[in-house]
XYZ file of C-alpha atoms in Angstrom:
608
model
C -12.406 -19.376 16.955
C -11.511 -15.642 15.532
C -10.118 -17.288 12.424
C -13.606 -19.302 12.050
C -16.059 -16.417 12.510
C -13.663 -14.435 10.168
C -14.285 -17.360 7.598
C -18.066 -17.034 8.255
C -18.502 -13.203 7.132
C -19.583 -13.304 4.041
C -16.769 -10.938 2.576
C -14.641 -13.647 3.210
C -16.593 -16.825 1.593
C -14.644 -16.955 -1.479
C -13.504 -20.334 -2.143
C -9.693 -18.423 -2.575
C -9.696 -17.354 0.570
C -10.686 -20.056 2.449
C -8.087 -22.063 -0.334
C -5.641 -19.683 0.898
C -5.786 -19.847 4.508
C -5.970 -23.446 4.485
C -2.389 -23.891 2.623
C -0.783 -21.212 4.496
C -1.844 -22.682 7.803
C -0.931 -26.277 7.066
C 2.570 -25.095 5.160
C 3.225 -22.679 8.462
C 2.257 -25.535 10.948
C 4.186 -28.066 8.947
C 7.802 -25.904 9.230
C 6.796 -25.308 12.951
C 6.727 -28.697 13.754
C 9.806 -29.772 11.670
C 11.757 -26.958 13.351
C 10.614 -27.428 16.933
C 11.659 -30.817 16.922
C 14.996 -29.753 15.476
C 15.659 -27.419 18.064
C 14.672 -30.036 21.103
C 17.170 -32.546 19.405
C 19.748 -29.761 19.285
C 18.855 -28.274 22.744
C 20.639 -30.154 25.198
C 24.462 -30.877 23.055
C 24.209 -26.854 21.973
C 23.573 -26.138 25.764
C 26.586 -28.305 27.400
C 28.733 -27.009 24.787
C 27.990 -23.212 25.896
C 28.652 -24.147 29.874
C 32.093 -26.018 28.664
C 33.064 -22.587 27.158
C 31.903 -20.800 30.181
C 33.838 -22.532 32.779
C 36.937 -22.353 30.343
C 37.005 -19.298 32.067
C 37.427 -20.431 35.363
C 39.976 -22.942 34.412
C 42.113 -20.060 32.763
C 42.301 -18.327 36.020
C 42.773 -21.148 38.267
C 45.729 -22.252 35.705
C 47.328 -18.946 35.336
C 47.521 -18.329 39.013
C 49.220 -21.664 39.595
C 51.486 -20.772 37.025
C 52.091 -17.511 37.910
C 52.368 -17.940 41.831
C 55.354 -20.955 40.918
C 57.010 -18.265 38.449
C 56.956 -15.867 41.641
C 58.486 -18.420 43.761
C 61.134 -19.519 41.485
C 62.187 -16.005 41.015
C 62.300 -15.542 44.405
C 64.777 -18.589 45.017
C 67.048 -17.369 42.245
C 67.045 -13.926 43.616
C 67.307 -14.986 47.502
C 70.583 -17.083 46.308
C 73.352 -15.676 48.800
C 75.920 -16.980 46.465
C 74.880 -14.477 44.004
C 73.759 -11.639 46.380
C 77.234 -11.872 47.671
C 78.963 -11.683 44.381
C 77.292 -8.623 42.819
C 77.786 -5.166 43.686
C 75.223 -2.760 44.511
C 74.557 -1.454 40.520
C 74.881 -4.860 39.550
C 71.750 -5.712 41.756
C 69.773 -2.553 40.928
C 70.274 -3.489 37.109
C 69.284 -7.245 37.974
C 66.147 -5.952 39.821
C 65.803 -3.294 37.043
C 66.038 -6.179 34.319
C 63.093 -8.098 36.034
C 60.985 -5.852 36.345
C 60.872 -4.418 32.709
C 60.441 -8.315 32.143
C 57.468 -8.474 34.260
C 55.944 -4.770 34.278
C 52.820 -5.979 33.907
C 52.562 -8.652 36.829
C 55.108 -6.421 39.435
C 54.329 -3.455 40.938
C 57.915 -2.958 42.563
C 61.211 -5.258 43.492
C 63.166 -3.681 46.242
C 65.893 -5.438 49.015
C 65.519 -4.895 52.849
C 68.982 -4.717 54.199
C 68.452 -4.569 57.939
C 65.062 -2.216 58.711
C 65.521 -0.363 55.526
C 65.524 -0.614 51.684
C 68.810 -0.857 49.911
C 67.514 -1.242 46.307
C 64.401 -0.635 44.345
C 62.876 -1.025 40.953
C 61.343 1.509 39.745
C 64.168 3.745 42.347
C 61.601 5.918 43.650
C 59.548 2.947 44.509
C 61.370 2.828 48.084
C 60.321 6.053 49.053
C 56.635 5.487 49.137
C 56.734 1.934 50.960
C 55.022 2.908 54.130
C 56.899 2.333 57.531
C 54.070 -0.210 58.708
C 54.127 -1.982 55.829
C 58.235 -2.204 56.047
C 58.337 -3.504 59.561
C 55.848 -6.158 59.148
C 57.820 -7.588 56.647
C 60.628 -7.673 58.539
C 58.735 -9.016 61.640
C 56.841 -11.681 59.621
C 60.488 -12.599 58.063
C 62.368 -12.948 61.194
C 63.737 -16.501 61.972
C 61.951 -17.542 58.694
C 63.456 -18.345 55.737
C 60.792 -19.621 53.531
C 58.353 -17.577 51.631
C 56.086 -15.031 53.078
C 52.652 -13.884 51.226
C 50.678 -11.681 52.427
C 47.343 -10.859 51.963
C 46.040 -8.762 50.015
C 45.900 -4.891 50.492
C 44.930 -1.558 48.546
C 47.647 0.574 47.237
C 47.363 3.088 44.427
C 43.490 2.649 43.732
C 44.360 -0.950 42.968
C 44.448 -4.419 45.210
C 48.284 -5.705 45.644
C 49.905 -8.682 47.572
C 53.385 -9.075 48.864
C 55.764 -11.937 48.661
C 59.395 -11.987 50.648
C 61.856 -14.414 50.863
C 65.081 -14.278 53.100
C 68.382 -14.337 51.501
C 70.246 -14.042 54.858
C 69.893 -12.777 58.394
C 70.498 -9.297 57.229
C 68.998 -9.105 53.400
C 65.061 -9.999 52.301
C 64.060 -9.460 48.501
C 60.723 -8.536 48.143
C 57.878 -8.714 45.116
C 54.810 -6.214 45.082
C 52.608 -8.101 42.840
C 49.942 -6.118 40.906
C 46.413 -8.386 41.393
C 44.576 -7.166 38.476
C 46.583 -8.541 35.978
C 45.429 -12.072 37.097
C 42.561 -11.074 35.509
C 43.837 -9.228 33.157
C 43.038 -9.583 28.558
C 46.449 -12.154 28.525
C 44.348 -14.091 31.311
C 40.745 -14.336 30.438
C 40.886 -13.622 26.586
C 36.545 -13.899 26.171
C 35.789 -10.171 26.799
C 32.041 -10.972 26.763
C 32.829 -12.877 30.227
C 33.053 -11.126 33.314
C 35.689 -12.659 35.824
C 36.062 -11.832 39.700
C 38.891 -12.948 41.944
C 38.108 -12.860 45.805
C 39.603 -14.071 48.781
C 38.088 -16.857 50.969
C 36.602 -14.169 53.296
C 35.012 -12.223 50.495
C 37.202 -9.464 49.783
C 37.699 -8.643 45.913
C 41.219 -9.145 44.705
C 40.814 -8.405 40.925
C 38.318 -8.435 38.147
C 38.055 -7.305 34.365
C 34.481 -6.000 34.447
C 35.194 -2.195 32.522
C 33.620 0.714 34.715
C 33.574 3.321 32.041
C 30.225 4.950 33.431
C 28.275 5.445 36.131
C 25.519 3.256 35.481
C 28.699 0.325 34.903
C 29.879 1.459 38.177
C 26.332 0.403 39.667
C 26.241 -2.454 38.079
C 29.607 -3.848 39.592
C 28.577 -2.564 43.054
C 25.846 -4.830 42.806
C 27.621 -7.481 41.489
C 30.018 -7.734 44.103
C 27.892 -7.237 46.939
C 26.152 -10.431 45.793
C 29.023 -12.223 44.823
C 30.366 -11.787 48.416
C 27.766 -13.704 49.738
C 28.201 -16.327 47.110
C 32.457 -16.741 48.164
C 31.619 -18.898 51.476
C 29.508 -21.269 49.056
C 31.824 -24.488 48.678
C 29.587 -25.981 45.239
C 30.667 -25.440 41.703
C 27.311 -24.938 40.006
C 25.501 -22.444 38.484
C 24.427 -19.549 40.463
C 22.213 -16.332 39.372
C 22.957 -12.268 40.394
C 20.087 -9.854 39.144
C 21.104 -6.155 39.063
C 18.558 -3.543 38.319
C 19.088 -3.990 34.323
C 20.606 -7.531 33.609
C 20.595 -10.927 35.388
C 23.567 -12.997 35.171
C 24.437 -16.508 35.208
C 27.839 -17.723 37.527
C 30.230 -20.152 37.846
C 32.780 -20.859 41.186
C 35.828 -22.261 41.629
C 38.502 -22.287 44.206
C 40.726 -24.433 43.214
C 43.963 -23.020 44.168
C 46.252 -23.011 47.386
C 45.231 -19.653 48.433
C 41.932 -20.706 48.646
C 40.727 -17.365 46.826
C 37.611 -17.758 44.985
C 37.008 -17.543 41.271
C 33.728 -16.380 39.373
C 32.950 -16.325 35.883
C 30.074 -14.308 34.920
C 27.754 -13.549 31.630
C 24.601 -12.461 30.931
C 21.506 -14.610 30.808
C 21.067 -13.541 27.300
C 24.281 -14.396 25.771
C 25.444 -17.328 28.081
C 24.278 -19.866 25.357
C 25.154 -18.144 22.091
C 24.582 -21.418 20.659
C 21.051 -21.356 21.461
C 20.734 -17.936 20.918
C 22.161 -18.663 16.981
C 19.685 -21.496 16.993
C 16.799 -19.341 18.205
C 17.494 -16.723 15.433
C 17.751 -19.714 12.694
C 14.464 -20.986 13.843
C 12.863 -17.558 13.741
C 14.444 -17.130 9.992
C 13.397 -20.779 9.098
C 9.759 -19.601 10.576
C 9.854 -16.036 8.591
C 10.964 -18.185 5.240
C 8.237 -20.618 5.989
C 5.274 -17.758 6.336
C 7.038 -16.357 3.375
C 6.848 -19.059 1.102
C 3.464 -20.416 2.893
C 2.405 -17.057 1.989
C 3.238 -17.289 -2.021
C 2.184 -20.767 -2.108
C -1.171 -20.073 -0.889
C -1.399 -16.840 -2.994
C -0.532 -18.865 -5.994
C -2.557 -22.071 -5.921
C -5.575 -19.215 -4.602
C -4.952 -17.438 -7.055
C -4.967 -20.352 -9.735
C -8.507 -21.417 -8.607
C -9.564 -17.565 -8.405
C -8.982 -16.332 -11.384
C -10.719 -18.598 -13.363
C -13.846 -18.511 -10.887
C -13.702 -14.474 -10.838
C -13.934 -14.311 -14.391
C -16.868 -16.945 -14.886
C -18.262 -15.123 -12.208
C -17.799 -11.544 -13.223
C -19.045 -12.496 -16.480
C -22.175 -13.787 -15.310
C -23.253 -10.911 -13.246
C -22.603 -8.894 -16.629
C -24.819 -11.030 -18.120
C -27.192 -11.015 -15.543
C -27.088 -7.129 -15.714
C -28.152 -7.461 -19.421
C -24.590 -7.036 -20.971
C -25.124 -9.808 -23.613
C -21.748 -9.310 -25.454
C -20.530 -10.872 -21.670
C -17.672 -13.639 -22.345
C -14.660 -15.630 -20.433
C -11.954 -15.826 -22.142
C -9.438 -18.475 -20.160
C -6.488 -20.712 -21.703
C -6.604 -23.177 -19.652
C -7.550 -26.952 -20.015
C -9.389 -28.106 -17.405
C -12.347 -28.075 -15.914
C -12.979 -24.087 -15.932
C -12.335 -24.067 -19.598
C -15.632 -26.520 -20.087
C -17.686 -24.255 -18.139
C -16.386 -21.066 -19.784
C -17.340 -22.693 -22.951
C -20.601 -23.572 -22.167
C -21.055 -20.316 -20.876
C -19.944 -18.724 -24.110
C -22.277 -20.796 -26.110
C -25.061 -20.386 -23.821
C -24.330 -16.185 -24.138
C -23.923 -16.577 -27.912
C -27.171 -18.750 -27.742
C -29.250 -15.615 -26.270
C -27.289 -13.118 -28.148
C -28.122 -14.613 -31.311
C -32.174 -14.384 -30.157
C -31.844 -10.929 -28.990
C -30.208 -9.264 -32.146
C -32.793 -11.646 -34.482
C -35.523 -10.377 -31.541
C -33.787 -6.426 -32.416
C -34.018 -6.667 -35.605
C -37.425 -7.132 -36.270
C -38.407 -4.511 -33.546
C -36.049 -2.056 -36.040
C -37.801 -3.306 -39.176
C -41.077 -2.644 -37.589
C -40.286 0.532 -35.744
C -38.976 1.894 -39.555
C -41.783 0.786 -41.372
C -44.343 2.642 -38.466
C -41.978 5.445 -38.483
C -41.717 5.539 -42.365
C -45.594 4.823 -42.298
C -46.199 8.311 -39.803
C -43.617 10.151 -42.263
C -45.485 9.091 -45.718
C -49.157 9.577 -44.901
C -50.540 12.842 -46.232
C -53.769 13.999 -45.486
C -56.287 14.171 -48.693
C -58.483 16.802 -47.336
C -55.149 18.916 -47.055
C -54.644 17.744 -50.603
C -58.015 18.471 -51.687
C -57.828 21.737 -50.679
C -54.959 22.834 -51.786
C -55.381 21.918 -55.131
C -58.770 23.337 -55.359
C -57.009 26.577 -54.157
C -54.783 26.232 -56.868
C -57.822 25.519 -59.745
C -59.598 28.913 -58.286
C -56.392 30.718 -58.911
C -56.171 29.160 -62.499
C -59.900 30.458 -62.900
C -59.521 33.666 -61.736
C -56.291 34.252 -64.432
C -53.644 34.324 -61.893
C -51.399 31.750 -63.436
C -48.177 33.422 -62.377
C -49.421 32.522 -58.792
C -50.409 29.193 -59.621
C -47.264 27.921 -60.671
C -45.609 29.630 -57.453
C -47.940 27.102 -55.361
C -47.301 24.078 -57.273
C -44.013 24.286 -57.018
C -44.134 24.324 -52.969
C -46.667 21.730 -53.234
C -44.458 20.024 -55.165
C -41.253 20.186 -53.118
C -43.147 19.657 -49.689
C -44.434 16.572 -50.917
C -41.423 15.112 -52.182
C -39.403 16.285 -49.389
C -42.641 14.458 -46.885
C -42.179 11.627 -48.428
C -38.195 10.983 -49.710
C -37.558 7.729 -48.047
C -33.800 8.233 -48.578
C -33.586 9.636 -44.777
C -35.147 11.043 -41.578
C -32.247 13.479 -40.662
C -31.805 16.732 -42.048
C -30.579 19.844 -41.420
C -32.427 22.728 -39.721
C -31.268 25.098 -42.824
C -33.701 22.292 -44.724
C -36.285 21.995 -42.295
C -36.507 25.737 -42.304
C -36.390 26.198 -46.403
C -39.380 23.595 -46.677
C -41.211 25.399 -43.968
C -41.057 28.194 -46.045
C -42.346 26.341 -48.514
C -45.404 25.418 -45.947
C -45.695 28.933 -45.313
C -46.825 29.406 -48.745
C -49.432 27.055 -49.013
C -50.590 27.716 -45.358
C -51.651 31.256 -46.263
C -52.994 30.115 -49.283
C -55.521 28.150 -47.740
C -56.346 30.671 -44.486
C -54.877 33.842 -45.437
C -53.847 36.129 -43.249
C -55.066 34.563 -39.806
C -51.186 34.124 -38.914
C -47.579 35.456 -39.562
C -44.556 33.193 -39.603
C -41.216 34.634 -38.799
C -37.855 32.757 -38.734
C -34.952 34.026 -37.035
C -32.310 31.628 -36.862
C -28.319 31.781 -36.095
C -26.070 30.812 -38.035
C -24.645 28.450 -36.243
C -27.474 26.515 -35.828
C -28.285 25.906 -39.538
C -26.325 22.753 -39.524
C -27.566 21.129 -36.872
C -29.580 17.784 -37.321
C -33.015 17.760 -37.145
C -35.736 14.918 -38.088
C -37.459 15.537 -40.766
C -41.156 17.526 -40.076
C -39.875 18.738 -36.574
C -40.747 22.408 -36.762
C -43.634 22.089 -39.693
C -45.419 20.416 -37.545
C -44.896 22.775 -34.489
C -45.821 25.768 -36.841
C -48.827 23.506 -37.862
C -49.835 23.217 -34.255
C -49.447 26.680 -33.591
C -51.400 27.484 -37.045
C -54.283 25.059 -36.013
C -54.409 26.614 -32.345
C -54.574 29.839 -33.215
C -57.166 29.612 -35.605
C -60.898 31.181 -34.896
C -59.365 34.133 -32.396
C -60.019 36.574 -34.744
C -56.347 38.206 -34.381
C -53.102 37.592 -36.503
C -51.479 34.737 -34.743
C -47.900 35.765 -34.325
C -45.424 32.746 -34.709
C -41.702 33.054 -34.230
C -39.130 30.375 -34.793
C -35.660 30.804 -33.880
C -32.910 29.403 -32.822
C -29.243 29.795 -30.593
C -26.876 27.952 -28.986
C -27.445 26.677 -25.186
C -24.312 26.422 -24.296
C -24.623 23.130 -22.709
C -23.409 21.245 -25.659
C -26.420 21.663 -27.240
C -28.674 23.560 -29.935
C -31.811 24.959 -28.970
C -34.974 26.074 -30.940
C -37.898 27.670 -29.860
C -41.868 28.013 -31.357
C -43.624 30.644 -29.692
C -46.832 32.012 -30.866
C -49.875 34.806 -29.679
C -52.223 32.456 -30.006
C -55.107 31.189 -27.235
C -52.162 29.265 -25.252
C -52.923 26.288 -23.336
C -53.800 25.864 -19.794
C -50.497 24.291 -17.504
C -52.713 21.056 -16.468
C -53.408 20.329 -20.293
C -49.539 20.415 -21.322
C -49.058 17.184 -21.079
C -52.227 16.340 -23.282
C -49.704 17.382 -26.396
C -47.987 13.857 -26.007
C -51.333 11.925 -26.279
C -50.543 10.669 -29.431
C -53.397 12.154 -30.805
C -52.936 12.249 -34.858
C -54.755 14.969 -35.390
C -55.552 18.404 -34.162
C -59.262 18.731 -34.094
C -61.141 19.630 -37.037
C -58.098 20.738 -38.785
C -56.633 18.216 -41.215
C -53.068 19.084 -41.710
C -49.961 17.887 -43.954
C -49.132 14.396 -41.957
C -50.643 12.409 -38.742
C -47.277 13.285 -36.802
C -48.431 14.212 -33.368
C -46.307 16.258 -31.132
C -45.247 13.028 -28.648
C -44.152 11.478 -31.948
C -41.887 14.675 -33.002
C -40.508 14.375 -29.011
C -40.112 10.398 -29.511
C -38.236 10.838 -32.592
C -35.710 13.053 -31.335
C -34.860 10.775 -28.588
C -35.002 7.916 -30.910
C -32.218 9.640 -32.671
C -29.971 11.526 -30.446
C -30.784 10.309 -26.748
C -32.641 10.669 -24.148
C -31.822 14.218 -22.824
C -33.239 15.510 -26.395
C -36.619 16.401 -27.317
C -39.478 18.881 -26.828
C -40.173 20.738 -23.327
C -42.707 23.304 -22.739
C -41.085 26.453 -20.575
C -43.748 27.853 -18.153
C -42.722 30.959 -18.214
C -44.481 32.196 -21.757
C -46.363 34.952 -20.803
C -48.764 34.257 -24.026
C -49.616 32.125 -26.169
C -47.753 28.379 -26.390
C -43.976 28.351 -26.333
C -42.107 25.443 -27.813
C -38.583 24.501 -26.799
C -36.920 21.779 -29.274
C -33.675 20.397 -27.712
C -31.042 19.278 -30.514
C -27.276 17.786 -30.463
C -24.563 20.422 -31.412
C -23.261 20.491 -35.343
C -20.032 18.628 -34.624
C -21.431 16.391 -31.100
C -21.143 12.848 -31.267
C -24.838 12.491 -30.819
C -25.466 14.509 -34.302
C -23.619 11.468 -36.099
C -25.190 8.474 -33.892
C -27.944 7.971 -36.402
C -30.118 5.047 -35.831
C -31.529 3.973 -39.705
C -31.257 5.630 -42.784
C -29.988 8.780 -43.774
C -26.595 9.363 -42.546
C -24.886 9.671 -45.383
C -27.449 12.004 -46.409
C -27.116 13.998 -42.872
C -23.597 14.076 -43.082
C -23.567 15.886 -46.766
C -26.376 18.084 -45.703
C -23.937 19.194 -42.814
C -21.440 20.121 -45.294
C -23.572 22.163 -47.453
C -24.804 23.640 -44.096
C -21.265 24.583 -43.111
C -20.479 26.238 -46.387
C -24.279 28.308 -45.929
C -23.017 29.457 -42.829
C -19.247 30.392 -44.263
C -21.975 33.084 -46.052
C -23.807 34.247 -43.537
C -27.035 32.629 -43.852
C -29.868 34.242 -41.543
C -33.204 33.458 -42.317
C -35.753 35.949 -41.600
C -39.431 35.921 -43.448
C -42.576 37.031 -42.651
C-alpha cells in the first residue's frame, strides 16, 4: 500500500519509474522464490548432517574412556604380576614406575606401591609424601581380601577432579594409579574446540570438562552451565536438550554409555550448532544482495532506455512550448522514439521556418519606418533656413553665407546617409555643432549650447539624431521666456558598465505629472517645425532597439531647473556596443577606431 501511494504522487509518475520498480520487484521476487525453495530442499540433509557432527562428540568420549579405562586395567595386571614384583629390586621398580609415568604424564597423576600401611615407591618421589593418611587407609581397607580392581570415585585434589584405581599384587603389596580426570576431556579427546564437553557422574557431580575459564564473565557462564546440566544427568534420553545462560543459549546432547555410568554432554551454541545452515543462510543472503544488485541495474538500464528518449522529446517540447524555436531531439536510435523525434523536428522546423519568414518582414518594415523617421526633413525648417541664407547674400555677407551652407550641407547629408544608424558620440556631437550654427541663425541668441564631454566617452555608440534632437527639444522649450536658455551636454562614465550623457537646460522645465507626455509619440513640438519628426519616445525606442532594454532616456527628478535629460549608452568596448541590429556596423566599428585614435589626442569638446 506505501509502495502504491508512493506511485500515485505525482513526482513519481514517470513512466521510468514505475518501469523501474516493476523490474526490480519481479527480478527481486523471482531470486526469492528460487532461493527459498533451495534452502527448504537443502534444510533438512544440511541439518542431520550438523547433529551427526555434534554427537561425534559424544561418541569420542564414550570411546576414549573405554579405551582408556581397559589401558588402566591392563597396566594394572602387568604391574600387579608377583612374578615380576618379586624379581625386581627396589630401583628397578621405582625406574619401572618412573618409566610409566613419563609414558602417561598426561593421563596419571602419580604411581606409587603400598607395602603394608605405607608407601614403598612413588612416581613423581615426592608424590608419597602428600597422599593423605585417609586416603591411604581406605585403600588399604577397600583392598583387603580383594584382589580384583578397586576404583574409586571421584575426588578433588590439587584444584582438579582425580579417581583412584588399585589392584593387589599380594597380601602385603597394592600398586596404585591416580588418574588425572580432565584429560578425558582433554584437545587429544574432543579435537572440535567450538564444542563444549562435560563429564559427570551418575549423581551429578562434574568429573571433567574443556570449557576455557579465562575470565570472569566465562567463569559465570560455566557456573550456569553446570548447575543446569546437573539437573539434566538423572535424565535417561539421548535427545536434544537446551541451557540458556544470561548471554548465550545452548543446544545438548547426553550419553552414558559407559560402565561407570558417568554422564556425557556435548554442548554448542544455538548459533553455530548448524554451521551448515548458517553457510547456507549467508549464501542465501549473498544470492539475495546479488539479486537486488543486479535487479537494481537491470531496472536502471531498461528505465533508463525508455527514459532517455522520453526526457529528451519531452524536454524539448517544453522548450518549445516556452518559445525556444531552435528546440530539437537529437536520438540514434531506430525505433519508435526516433519517428516521433522526427516528426517533432519537422514540425519545429515547420514553425521555425514561419517565424523567421514572419521576422523578417517585421525587420524590413521596422527599417523602412525607421529609415522613413530618419529621412524626413521638415520644409518649413528648410524654407527658412535658406531664406536666412538669401538675406545674408543680400545684405553682402557672403563669407557668412558659405559658413551656413556648408552646415546645411553636412547636416543634411549626415540626416539622411542611409549607410547606417550607429555612430559615434564624437559624430553626433561634431554635427550638433553643425546644428548649432544654423539654430542661431534662425533665432539668435535666445539660447547657448555648451558641450562638455570626456574623453572616454567619444567613442561610444550612439544612434544617429540622439542628442540633436534633445538640444532641439530643449531649443523649442525654451523658446518665448525671454532669457538665454542655457543648454549643457556632457558626458562621463557611470561606472556600471555603462556611458552616460546628460541634456540639461534653464529653460521653463516641465511639470513631474507631464514627464511621461515626452514618449507620446508626438512628431512634433508645437508650433516649432524642426530638422526631422523624431519624437523623444522614438530616440528612447531606438536605443533599446539597438543595445537592450536597460538603455535609453530617463528623466532624473532631481533638476532643480529647467528639464534634465539622462541618455543611457553601452560602454566603448561592451558587447552591447557591437550587437547592432541592421545596418551600419561596419560603419560603427570604423567610427570607433577613429574615435579611439581622437581620444589618444585628447579630444574635449567644449563650445558655446
Amino acid at each position: 500500500m506505501w509502495l502504491l501511494r508512493r506511485l500515485r504522487n505525482p513526482r513519481y509518475t514517470g513512466i521510468s519509474t514505475k518501469l523501474f520498480v516493476l523490474v526490480f520487484l519481479s527480478v527481486v521476487g523471482l531470486f526469492f522464490v528460487i532461493g527459498l525453495f533451495g534452502y527448504q530442499r537443502l534444510f533438512n540433509p544440511i541439518k542431520q548432517n550438523n547433529e551427526a557432527v555434534l554427537q561425534d562428540s559424544v561418541v569420542q568420549v564414550e570411546n576414549y574412556l573405554k579405551t582408556f579405562m581397559n589401558n588402566i586395567q591392563g597396566l594394572l595386571l602387568l604391574l600387579s604380576n608377583p612374578v615380576i614384583n618379586d624379581s625386581l629390586g627396589k630401583e628397578d621398580i621405582d625406574r619401572l614406575l618412573e618409566t610409566m609415568m613419563t609414558q602417561h604424564r598426561e593421563e596419571f597423576e602419580a604411581i606409587f606401591l603400598i607395602e603394608g600401611d605405607a608407601i614403598s615407591s612413588s612416581s613423581p618421589f615426592s608424590y608419597q609424601f602428600f597422599v593423605p593418611e585417609k586416603q591411604l587407609a581406605d585403600i588399604v581397607r577397600q583392598m583387603s581380601g580383594d584382589s580384583g580392581v578397586w576404583w574409586s570415585p571421584p575426588y578433588q585434589s590439587g584444584g582438579r577432579q582425580s579417581l583412584s584405581v588399585a589392584k593387589r599384587i599380594d597380601t602385603k603389596r597394592i600398586i596404585v594409579f591416580d588418574l588425572n580426570l580432565s584429560s578425558l576431556t582433554g584437545p587429544s579427546v574432543v579435537q572440535n574446540k567450538e564444542k563444549a564437553v562435560f563429564l559427570f557422574t551418575g549423581h551429578g557431580q562434574p568429573i571433567a570438562f574443556n570449557m576455557p575459564l579465562n575470565s570472569l564473565a566465562a567463569i559465570r557462564e560455566y557456573e550456569s552451565i553446570v548447575s543446569q546440566l546437573q539437573s539434566l544427568t538423572a535424565a535417561s534420553h539421548t535427545s536434544y536438550d537446551r541451557v540458556h545462560t544470561e548471554t548465550s543459549a545452548y543446544k545438548v546432547l547426553r550419553s552414558d554409555q559407559n560402565r561407570w555410568n558417568w554422564v556425557v554432554f556435548s554442548i554448542v551454541k544455538e548459533s553455530e550448532a548448524y554451521p551448515l545452515l548458517a553457510l547456507l543462510e549467508q549464501q542465501m543472503v549473498v544470492v539475495l544482495l546479488v539479486a537486488v544488485i543486479l535487479a537494481a541495474f537491470l531496472s536502471m538500464w531498461i528505465a533508463r532506455y525508455i527514459q532517455v528518449p522520453v526526457g529528451a522529446i519531452t524536454q524539448q517540447m517544453k522548450a518549445g512550448a516556452r518559445g525556444a524555436l531552435d528546440a530539437r531531439v537529437s536520438l540514434k536510435r531506430n525505433d519508435e522514439f526516433a519517428y516521433i523525434a522526427d516528426a517533432f523536428n519537422r514540425m519545429m522546423d515547420s514553425i521555425q521556418t514561419l517565424f523567421d519568414d514572419l521576422r523578417v518582414v517585421e525587420e524590413k518594415k521596422r527599417q523602412l519606418e525607421l529609415k522613413a523617421l530618419q529621412s524626413q526633413i521638415h520644409p518649413h525648417f528648410l524654407h527658412n533656413t535658406l531664406s536666412a541664407i538669401y538675406c545674408l547674400d543680400q545684405a553682402g555677407r557672403a563669407a557668412e553665407m558659405a559658413g551656413m551652407l556648408r552646415a546645411l550641407t553636412g547636416l543634411l547629408q549626415y540626416s539622411t546617409d542611409k549607410k547606417g544608424d550607429i555612430v559615434t558620440v564624437e559624430e553626433e556631437l561634431r554635427q550638433l555643432e553643425q546644428y548649432d550654427v544654423l539654430m542661431k541663425l534662425r533665432y539668435g541668441d535666445v539660447f547657448r549650447l555648451d558641450l562638455v564631454v570626456r574623453d572616454e566617452s567619444l567613442i561610444a555608440p550612439i544612434p544617429k539624431l540622439t542628442l540633436i534632437t534633445l538640444v532641439e527639444n530643449s531649443i523649442f522649450y525654451g523658446l518665448g521666456t525671454g532669457e538665454t536658455n542655457h543648454i549643457i551636454v556632457a558626458g562621463m562614465a557611470s561606472g556600471e558598465g555603462a556611458t552616460m550623457l546628460e541634456v540639461s537646460d534653464t529653460g521653463p522645465g516641465i511639470e513631474p505629472s507631464k514627464l511621461k507626455c515626452l514618449f507620446s509619440g508626438v512628431p512634433s513640438l508645437g508650433r516649432h517645425k524642426g530638422l526631422n519628426n523624431l519624437g523623444l519616445r522614438n530616440i528612447h525606442e531606438r536605443i533599446r532597439l539597438h543595445f537592450g532594454e536597460s538603455y535609453g532616456l530617463s528623466f532624473p527628478e532631481e533638476a532643480e531647473e529647467g528639464l534634465l535629460v539622462c541618455v543611457r549608452l553601452p560602454e566603448p568596448d561592451g558587447p552591447e556596443a557591437f550587437r547592432i541590429k541592421g545596418e551600419g556596423g561596419e560603419k560603427h566599428a570604423e567610427a570607433v577606431a577613429g574615435g579611439r585614435r581622437a581620444v589618444g589626442k585628447g579630444a574635449l569638446f567644449a563650445a558655446g
